[in-house]
Tab-separated table of C-alpha atoms and ligand atoms in Angstrom:
chain	number	residue	atom	x	y	z
A	1	MET	CA	184.633	219.620	197.060
A	2	THR	CA	185.229	223.352	197.579
A	3	THR	CA	188.745	224.783	197.634
A	4	VAL	CA	189.397	228.169	199.190
A	5	GLY	CA	192.500	230.034	198.063
A	6	ILE	CA	194.274	232.323	200.501
A	7	LEU	CA	196.785	234.981	199.460
A	8	GLY	CA	199.300	235.104	202.276
A	9	GLY	CA	200.280	232.080	204.333
A	10	GLY	CA	200.805	233.361	207.868
A	11	GLN	CA	199.005	232.489	211.081
A	12	LEU	CA	195.722	233.982	209.856
A	13	ALA	CA	195.662	231.632	206.847
A	14	ARG	CA	196.661	228.785	209.143
A	15	MET	CA	193.755	229.462	211.520
A	16	LEU	CA	191.366	229.887	208.559
A	17	ALA	CA	192.410	226.455	207.269
A	18	LEU	CA	192.022	224.882	210.708
A	19	SER	CA	188.534	226.343	211.136
A	20	GLY	CA	187.482	225.304	207.630
A	21	ALA	CA	188.365	221.641	208.105
A	22	PRO	CA	185.057	220.738	209.852
A	23	LEU	CA	183.175	222.304	206.927
A	24	GLY	CA	184.937	219.869	204.604
A	25	LEU	CA	186.839	222.640	202.854
A	26	ARG	CA	190.151	222.315	201.047
A	27	PHE	CA	192.681	225.136	200.906
A	28	ARG	CA	195.514	226.426	198.716
A	29	VAL	CA	197.825	229.127	199.990
A	30	LEU	CA	200.029	231.476	197.955
A	31	ASP	CA	202.977	232.983	199.785
A	32	THR	CA	206.378	234.369	198.883
A	33	VAL	CA	208.264	232.085	201.286
A	34	ALA	CA	208.459	228.290	201.397
A	35	ASP	CA	208.222	228.048	205.196
A	36	ALA	CA	204.984	230.099	205.521
A	37	CYS	CA	203.314	228.557	208.574
A	38	ALA	CA	199.939	227.925	206.885
A	39	GLY	CA	201.834	225.529	204.622
A	40	GLN	CA	201.886	223.043	207.505
A	41	PHE	CA	198.118	222.566	206.968
A	42	ALA	CA	197.401	223.501	203.357
A	43	PRO	CA	199.246	222.993	200.066
A	44	LEU	CA	201.445	226.022	199.481
A	45	ILE	CA	202.289	227.669	196.173
A	46	VAL	CA	205.464	229.718	196.525
A	47	GLY	CA	205.570	232.783	194.319
A	48	ASP	CA	205.486	236.521	194.173
A	49	TYR	CA	202.030	238.110	194.399
A	50	ARG	CA	202.776	239.955	191.134
A	51	ASP	CA	203.898	236.837	189.280
A	52	GLU	CA	201.123	235.999	186.799
A	53	SER	CA	202.210	232.389	186.400
A	54	ALA	CA	201.965	231.842	190.178
A	55	LEU	CA	198.606	233.654	190.259
A	56	ALA	CA	197.374	231.567	187.315
A	57	GLU	CA	198.408	228.305	189.010
A	58	PHE	CA	196.653	229.469	192.184
A	59	ALA	CA	193.488	230.560	190.318
A	60	SER	CA	193.265	227.242	188.461
A	61	GLN	CA	193.165	225.318	191.749
A	62	VAL	CA	190.630	227.286	193.806
A	63	ASP	CA	186.906	228.119	193.710
A	64	VAL	CA	187.164	231.396	195.602
A	65	ALA	CA	190.032	233.562	196.860
A	66	THR	CA	190.544	235.597	200.009
A	67	PHE	CA	193.419	237.207	201.921
A	68	ASP	CA	195.389	236.724	205.112
A	69	PHE	CA	197.421	239.784	204.246
A	70	GLU	CA	196.103	243.197	203.164
A	71	ASN	CA	199.180	244.325	201.272
A	72	VAL	CA	198.653	242.052	198.297
A	73	PRO	CA	199.101	244.392	195.290
A	74	ALA	CA	195.763	245.795	194.125
A	75	GLU	CA	196.603	244.813	190.502
A	76	SER	CA	196.982	241.174	191.575
A	77	ALA	CA	193.606	241.258	193.325
A	78	HIS	CA	192.051	242.760	190.164
A	79	TRP	CA	193.779	240.193	187.940
A	80	LEU	CA	192.382	237.368	190.070
A	81	SER	CA	188.904	238.864	190.331
A	82	ALA	CA	188.610	238.793	186.535
A	83	ARG	CA	188.983	234.996	186.761
A	84	ILE	CA	187.534	233.806	190.087
A	85	PRO	CA	185.375	235.307	192.865
A	86	VAL	CA	187.559	237.343	195.262
A	87	PHE	CA	186.322	238.457	198.710
A	88	PRO	CA	186.659	241.096	200.040
A	89	ASN	CA	186.409	242.853	196.682
A	90	PRO	CA	189.552	244.561	195.309
A	91	ARG	CA	188.086	248.065	195.771
A	92	ALA	CA	187.571	247.458	199.508
A	93	LEU	CA	191.080	246.027	199.736
A	94	GLY	CA	192.520	249.025	197.859
A	95	ILE	CA	190.860	251.550	200.183
A	96	ALA	CA	191.942	249.666	203.303
A	97	GLN	CA	195.542	249.583	202.001
A	98	ASP	CA	195.738	253.352	201.903
A	99	ARG	CA	195.468	255.292	205.172
A	100	LEU	CA	194.492	258.461	203.298
A	101	ALA	CA	191.693	256.845	201.248
A	102	GLU	CA	190.485	255.011	204.355
A	103	LYS	CA	190.325	258.115	206.567
A	104	THR	CA	188.681	260.114	203.766
A	105	LEU	CA	185.973	257.430	203.536
A	106	PHE	CA	185.507	257.384	207.325
A	107	ARG	CA	184.954	261.144	207.227
A	108	GLU	CA	182.510	260.923	204.298
A	109	LEU	CA	180.487	258.376	206.260
A	110	GLY	CA	180.347	260.632	209.325
A	111	ILE	CA	182.700	258.419	211.332
A	112	PRO	CA	184.869	260.647	213.576
A	113	VAL	CA	188.609	260.505	212.798
A	114	PRO	CA	191.774	262.131	214.185
A	115	ASP	CA	192.869	265.226	212.212
A	116	PHE	CA	194.826	264.162	209.133
A	117	ALA	CA	196.474	265.594	206.033
A	118	ASP	CA	198.116	264.248	202.895
A	119	VAL	CA	201.901	264.853	202.839
A	120	PRO	CA	203.099	264.632	199.237
A	121	ASP	CA	206.292	266.650	199.901
A	122	ARG	CA	208.336	268.504	202.490
A	123	ALA	CA	206.420	271.787	202.132
A	124	ALA	CA	203.159	269.918	202.723
A	125	LEU	CA	204.630	268.436	205.933
A	126	ASP	CA	205.405	271.908	207.294
A	127	ALA	CA	201.903	273.098	206.384
A	128	ALA	CA	200.275	269.985	207.902
A	129	VAL	CA	202.223	270.285	211.179
A	130	ALA	CA	201.225	273.968	211.380
A	131	ALA	CA	197.552	273.102	210.757
A	132	ILE	CA	197.273	269.988	212.944
A	133	GLY	CA	199.720	271.013	215.682
A	134	THR	CA	201.992	268.843	217.783
A	135	PRO	CA	202.132	266.136	218.983
A	136	CYS	CA	201.320	264.367	215.732
A	137	ILE	CA	202.385	261.226	213.857
A	138	LEU	CA	203.825	260.948	210.363
A	139	LYS	CA	202.888	257.598	208.802
A	140	THR	CA	203.351	255.905	205.470
A	141	ARG	CA	200.038	255.777	203.597
A	142	ARG	CA	200.666	252.218	202.442
A	143	LEU	CA	202.514	249.116	203.690
A	144	GLY	CA	202.743	250.182	207.340
A	145	TYR	CA	201.526	247.802	210.025
A	146	ASP	CA	202.060	247.100	213.724
A	147	GLY	CA	203.442	250.601	214.259
A	148	LYS	CA	206.036	250.264	211.465
A	149	GLY	CA	206.525	253.196	209.067
A	150	GLN	CA	205.589	255.754	211.740
A	151	PHE	CA	207.403	258.687	213.302
A	152	ARG	CA	206.098	260.614	216.299
A	153	ILE	CA	206.574	264.380	216.106
A	154	LYS	CA	206.479	265.630	219.681
A	155	SER	CA	207.343	269.256	218.874
A	156	PRO	CA	208.004	271.305	215.700
A	157	GLY	CA	211.747	270.681	216.276
A	158	ASP	CA	211.183	266.997	215.334
A	159	VAL	CA	209.948	267.739	211.807
A	160	GLU	CA	213.416	267.522	210.273
A	161	ALA	CA	214.076	264.123	211.859
A	162	ALA	CA	210.645	262.855	210.759
A	163	TRP	CA	211.375	263.873	207.166
A	164	ASP	CA	214.835	262.261	207.337
A	165	ALA	CA	213.222	259.023	208.536
A	166	LEU	CA	210.267	258.810	206.134
A	167	GLY	CA	210.572	261.588	203.517
A	168	ALA	CA	212.023	259.282	200.849
A	169	GLN	CA	208.779	257.282	200.975
A	170	ALA	CA	206.581	260.270	200.034
A	171	ALA	CA	207.163	259.467	196.372
A	172	THR	CA	206.652	255.701	196.686
A	173	VAL	CA	204.068	254.655	199.284
A	174	GLY	CA	202.932	258.196	200.200
A	175	LEU	CA	202.748	259.846	203.627
A	176	ILE	CA	199.955	261.073	205.898
A	177	LEU	CA	200.168	263.245	209.005
A	178	GLU	CA	197.747	262.474	211.834
A	179	GLY	CA	197.017	264.332	215.028
A	180	PHE	CA	198.190	262.366	218.071
A	181	VAL	CA	195.158	261.173	220.034
A	182	PRO	CA	195.806	260.974	223.798
A	183	PHE	CA	193.289	258.148	223.994
A	184	GLU	CA	192.125	256.532	227.212
A	185	ARG	CA	191.407	253.208	225.556
A	186	GLU	CA	191.773	251.334	222.295
A	187	LEU	CA	188.806	249.283	221.109
A	188	SER	CA	188.033	247.251	218.022
A	189	VAL	CA	184.907	245.998	216.358
A	190	VAL	CA	185.384	242.677	214.629
A	191	ALA	CA	182.462	242.125	212.277
A	192	VAL	CA	181.376	240.057	209.313
A	193	ARG	CA	179.225	240.846	206.303
A	194	GLY	CA	177.794	238.120	204.095
A	195	ARG	CA	177.380	238.051	200.317
A	196	ASP	CA	173.711	238.971	200.827
A	197	GLY	CA	174.602	241.985	203.002
A	198	GLU	CA	173.786	240.340	206.342
A	199	PHE	CA	175.898	241.981	209.053
A	200	ARG	CA	176.992	240.566	212.405
A	201	ALA	CA	179.519	241.818	214.938
A	202	TRP	CA	181.195	240.190	217.909
A	203	PRO	CA	181.094	241.978	221.262
A	204	LEU	CA	183.457	244.949	221.348
A	205	THR	CA	187.081	244.137	222.220
A	206	GLU	CA	189.491	246.279	224.246
A	207	ASN	CA	193.129	246.158	223.132
A	208	TRP	CA	196.495	246.992	224.689
A	209	HIS	CA	199.541	247.585	222.470
A	210	VAL	CA	203.240	247.559	223.337
A	211	ASP	CA	205.552	249.328	220.872
A	212	GLY	CA	202.704	249.498	218.358
A	213	VAL	CA	202.081	245.717	218.469
A	214	LEU	CA	198.986	244.145	220.034
A	215	SER	CA	199.807	242.641	223.421
A	216	ALA	CA	196.428	241.743	224.962
A	217	SER	CA	192.722	241.804	224.069
A	218	LEU	CA	189.724	241.583	226.403
A	219	ALA	CA	186.165	240.743	225.388
A	220	PRO	CA	183.592	241.914	226.049
A	221	ALA	CA	185.104	245.380	226.465
A	222	ARG	CA	183.619	247.181	229.434
A	223	VAL	CA	181.694	249.883	227.617
A	224	ASP	CA	178.139	251.137	227.872
A	225	ALA	CA	175.515	250.095	225.353
A	226	GLY	CA	175.532	253.531	223.705
A	227	MET	CA	179.215	253.357	222.879
A	228	ALA	CA	178.940	249.786	221.606
A	229	GLY	CA	175.977	250.817	219.450
A	230	ARG	CA	177.991	253.657	217.886
A	231	ALA	CA	180.916	251.347	217.167
A	232	TYR	CA	178.629	248.821	215.454
A	233	ALA	CA	176.921	251.563	213.440
A	234	HIS	CA	180.313	252.807	212.192
A	235	ALA	CA	181.387	249.278	211.242
A	236	ARG	CA	178.129	248.596	209.449
A	237	ALA	CA	178.199	251.867	207.514
A	238	LEU	CA	181.709	251.082	206.361
A	239	ALA	CA	180.939	247.507	205.352
A	240	ASP	CA	177.840	248.569	203.398
A	241	ALA	CA	179.692	251.424	201.654
A	242	LEU	CA	182.428	249.029	200.515
A	243	ASP	CA	180.036	246.168	199.690
A	244	TYR	CA	182.406	244.252	201.930
A	245	VAL	CA	182.174	240.444	202.148
A	246	GLY	CA	184.008	238.630	204.940
A	247	VAL	CA	185.415	239.516	208.343
A	248	PHE	CA	187.078	242.848	209.061
A	249	ALA	CA	188.172	244.859	212.076
A	250	LEU	CA	187.645	248.545	212.719
A	251	GLU	CA	190.220	249.885	215.191
A	252	LEU	CA	189.004	252.749	217.351
A	253	PHE	CA	190.513	255.175	219.853
A	254	CYS	CA	188.280	256.196	222.752
A	255	ARG	CA	188.852	259.734	224.013
A	256	ASP	CA	186.439	261.510	226.399
A	257	GLY	CA	183.701	259.062	225.422
A	258	VAL	CA	184.167	259.763	221.682
A	259	LEU	CA	185.204	256.985	219.302
A	260	LEU	CA	187.739	257.985	216.630
A	261	ALA	CA	188.449	255.540	213.807
A	262	ASN	CA	192.111	254.652	213.338
A	263	GLU	CA	192.187	251.847	210.830
A	264	LEU	CA	190.178	249.272	208.888
A	265	ALA	CA	191.815	245.842	208.649
A	266	PRO	CA	190.261	244.003	205.656
A	267	ARG	CA	190.718	240.501	207.033
A	268	VAL	CA	190.397	238.381	210.139
A	269	HIS	CA	192.185	240.277	212.893
A	270	ASN	CA	194.475	239.635	215.834
A	271	SER	CA	191.962	241.309	218.191
A	272	GLY	CA	189.428	238.630	217.161
A	273	HIS	CA	191.528	235.566	217.967
A	274	TRP	CA	189.631	235.143	221.231
A	275	THR	CA	186.519	234.227	219.197
A	276	ILE	CA	187.949	230.742	218.566
A	277	GLU	CA	187.074	229.666	222.090
A	278	GLY	CA	185.140	232.690	223.363
A	279	SER	CA	182.309	232.802	220.871
A	280	GLU	CA	179.696	230.510	219.393
A	281	THR	CA	181.286	231.013	215.936
A	282	SER	CA	184.890	232.134	215.457
A	283	GLN	CA	185.935	234.973	213.169
A	284	PHE	CA	187.773	232.404	211.045
A	285	GLN	CA	184.767	230.194	210.445
A	286	ASN	CA	182.476	233.163	209.819
A	287	HIS	CA	184.926	234.601	207.310
A	288	LEU	CA	184.811	231.330	205.370
A	289	ARG	CA	181.022	231.152	205.640
A	290	ALA	CA	180.778	234.717	204.302
A	291	VAL	CA	183.078	234.247	201.307
A	292	LEU	CA	181.326	230.983	200.403
A	293	GLY	CA	177.825	232.455	200.736
A	294	LEU	CA	176.905	230.100	203.597
A	295	PRO	CA	174.650	231.160	206.516
A	296	LEU	CA	176.633	233.238	209.018
A	297	GLY	CA	177.144	231.798	212.500
A	298	ASP	CA	176.103	233.307	215.811
A	299	THR	CA	178.637	235.842	217.141
A	300	ARG	CA	177.437	235.537	220.750
A	301	MET	CA	180.117	235.223	223.442
A	302	VAL	CA	180.596	232.269	225.705
A	303	GLY	CA	181.730	233.876	228.981
A	304	HIS	CA	184.586	236.397	229.176
A	305	ALA	CA	187.833	236.037	227.257
A	306	CYS	CA	191.325	237.475	227.207
A	307	MET	CA	193.885	236.849	224.482
A	308	LEU	CA	197.609	237.259	225.149
A	309	ASN	CA	199.958	237.571	222.173
A	310	TRP	CA	203.338	235.849	222.174
A	311	ILE	CA	205.898	237.994	220.373
A	312	GLY	CA	209.425	236.857	219.455
A	313	ALA	CA	209.408	233.432	221.124
A	314	MET	CA	206.859	231.087	222.719
A	315	PRO	CA	206.769	231.029	226.529
A	316	ASP	CA	206.346	227.769	228.441
A	317	ALA	CA	202.862	226.411	227.687
A	318	ASN	CA	202.195	224.640	230.985
A	319	GLY	CA	200.993	227.671	232.928
A	320	VAL	CA	198.192	228.083	230.377
A	321	LEU	CA	197.466	224.391	229.725
A	322	ARG	CA	196.916	223.911	233.464
A	323	GLU	CA	194.088	226.464	233.455
A	324	PRO	CA	190.542	225.110	233.039
A	325	GLY	CA	189.797	227.895	230.539
A	326	GLY	CA	193.291	227.996	229.031
A	327	HIS	CA	193.834	227.543	225.265
A	328	TRP	CA	197.211	227.468	223.552
A	329	HIS	CA	198.020	228.443	219.971
A	330	ASP	CA	201.547	227.888	218.641
A	331	TYR	CA	201.802	229.059	215.026
A	332	GLY	CA	204.713	226.742	214.235
A	333	LYS	CA	207.032	229.643	213.381
A	334	GLU	CA	210.733	230.086	214.013
A	335	PRO	CA	211.390	232.537	216.856
A	336	ARG	CA	212.437	236.018	215.701
A	337	ALA	CA	212.442	239.381	217.485
A	338	GLY	CA	209.138	241.221	217.019
A	339	ARG	CA	207.451	238.286	215.251
A	340	LYS	CA	203.979	237.087	216.294
A	341	VAL	CA	204.640	233.420	217.053
A	342	GLY	CA	201.533	232.405	218.990
A	343	HIS	CA	198.837	233.396	221.439
A	344	ALA	CA	196.842	232.072	224.368
A	345	THR	CA	193.201	232.651	225.181
A	346	LEU	CA	191.843	232.403	228.709
A	347	ARG	CA	188.113	232.063	229.108
A	348	ALA	CA	185.991	232.200	232.274
A	349	GLU	CA	182.360	232.487	233.282
A	350	ALA	CA	182.810	235.704	235.258
A	351	PRO	CA	185.222	238.680	235.116
A	352	VAL	CA	186.612	237.935	238.579
A	353	GLU	CA	187.516	234.372	237.569
A	354	LEU	CA	189.188	235.655	234.424
A	355	ALA	CA	191.235	238.142	236.461
A	356	GLU	CA	192.343	235.336	238.800
A	357	ALA	CA	193.340	233.088	235.889
A	358	LEU	CA	195.283	235.940	234.258
A	359	THR	CA	197.112	236.640	237.498
A	360	ARG	CA	198.129	232.967	237.813
A	361	VAL	CA	199.238	232.806	234.164
A	362	GLY	CA	201.145	236.082	234.429
A	363	ALA	CA	203.080	234.730	237.429
A	364	ALA	CA	203.688	231.265	235.913
A	365	LEU	CA	204.994	232.650	232.603
A	366	GLY	CA	206.797	235.701	234.006
A	367	ARG	CA	204.303	237.913	232.112
A	368	GLU	CA	203.021	239.996	235.005
A	369	ALA	CA	203.371	243.271	233.089
A	370	GLN	CA	201.465	241.904	230.092
A	371	VAL	CA	198.431	240.815	232.126
A	372	ALA	CA	198.443	243.797	234.530
A	373	PRO	CA	196.336	246.282	232.490
A	374	VAL	CA	193.712	243.625	231.779
A	375	VAL	CA	193.512	242.565	235.425
A	376	ALA	CA	193.179	246.236	236.409
A	377	MET	CA	190.340	246.708	233.901
A	378	LEU	CA	188.528	243.608	235.181
A	379	GLY	CA	188.836	244.790	238.741
A	380	ALA	CA	187.613	248.288	237.925
B	401	AMP	P1	198.454	251.693	213.463
B	401	AMP	O1	199.549	251.029	212.700
B	401	AMP	O2	197.916	252.937	212.820
B	401	AMP	O3	197.360	250.752	213.882
B	401	AMP	O4	199.139	252.184	214.827
B	401	AMP	C1	199.655	251.285	215.787
B	401	AMP	C2	199.430	251.838	217.184
B	401	AMP	O5	200.077	253.142	217.331
B	401	AMP	C3	197.975	252.115	217.498
B	401	AMP	O6	197.315	250.949	217.925
B	401	AMP	C4	198.112	253.153	218.606
B	401	AMP	O7	198.469	252.536	219.828
B	401	AMP	C5	199.268	254.013	218.114
B	401	AMP	N1	198.753	255.124	217.271
B	401	AMP	C6	198.572	255.100	215.929
B	401	AMP	N2	198.024	256.265	215.484
B	401	AMP	C7	197.856	257.051	216.569
B	401	AMP	C8	197.327	258.379	216.771
B	401	AMP	N3	196.880	259.138	215.732
B	401	AMP	N4	197.287	258.845	218.042
B	401	AMP	C9	197.757	258.092	219.078
B	401	AMP	N5	198.268	256.858	218.950
B	401	AMP	C10	198.314	256.327	217.720
């Protein structure tokens, strides 16, 4: 009997546990809150990630540990890795936690990135804005996600307000200034690397965000083979450089046919949720196969898929359940503004059928605006 430990007990841990059940796996989840939604499917240990007694209890019950959450303190990942196998390795996790370290690595590997500069203090912010120009974005180096911990500087007159908003964090989580990329599209590569270095990627995904939070994903993204090849090469170079084991996502901006790397997510990713029904092997199952050293599954797509995120509260399920290719995922969470509470995936044989299904679902759920950019892309 193999038990997989997951640090973080949100929807990603929940979907990992669900996908591991057919493999006969057991799970333990460590989370800071007692109502973490993965706890509905796997025994939950409630404790702080820095609490050694909670970590010790967790370590004594599992064969291998992984993450549903990238902001687990690096020291905790190191502490665990001295006792049990931990994948991805703590160095990879540490680099992915820090936007500055991550972008520096992208650059070293020849992966194009937006302009960026470290902002340790106010004088450095002035110098960085002068060098990079406006518009630009001030971000926390660590602990930011879903557009949180960011301030857009539209003109030099906004620098004061940006410093007022985030300056206090320069000394704690650090700050980075990035050039604003007027991208045409946002894409992601979701990929997996095994313990033996085998690499596989799912077809490229196109993503639409609202207020910095993912709203919809379409796979396969409509890109030419050259662009897809470059995206895979970037993802592979990164995974090899980090000796990464497991699933990760590389988020990319597409501008004038050039791919610029935004962020590496060291875990299964929201833009890969469509793989549950849209691919031969889901990102969740392949992540488990990778961390356990099992053969990786085929990442081939089955038709065309679109995932719609439900933020704040679940809509009425019937409009999706009625669809032949409709799949519903309710994470069992309490509704709360801005919270990811569920998603739906629609799958169809052909793009035109997917566009028709999305149009019906948009109308039935009152989500016309959410489906509109995807329908437009499919019709293009
Ligand atoms: P992040 O937390 O870095 O993934 O940012 C969340 C979202 O904000 C991204 O998906 C983009 O839509 C937007 N964003 C972040 N960085 C930039 C940038 N340098 N230029 C333009 N948009 C950005």
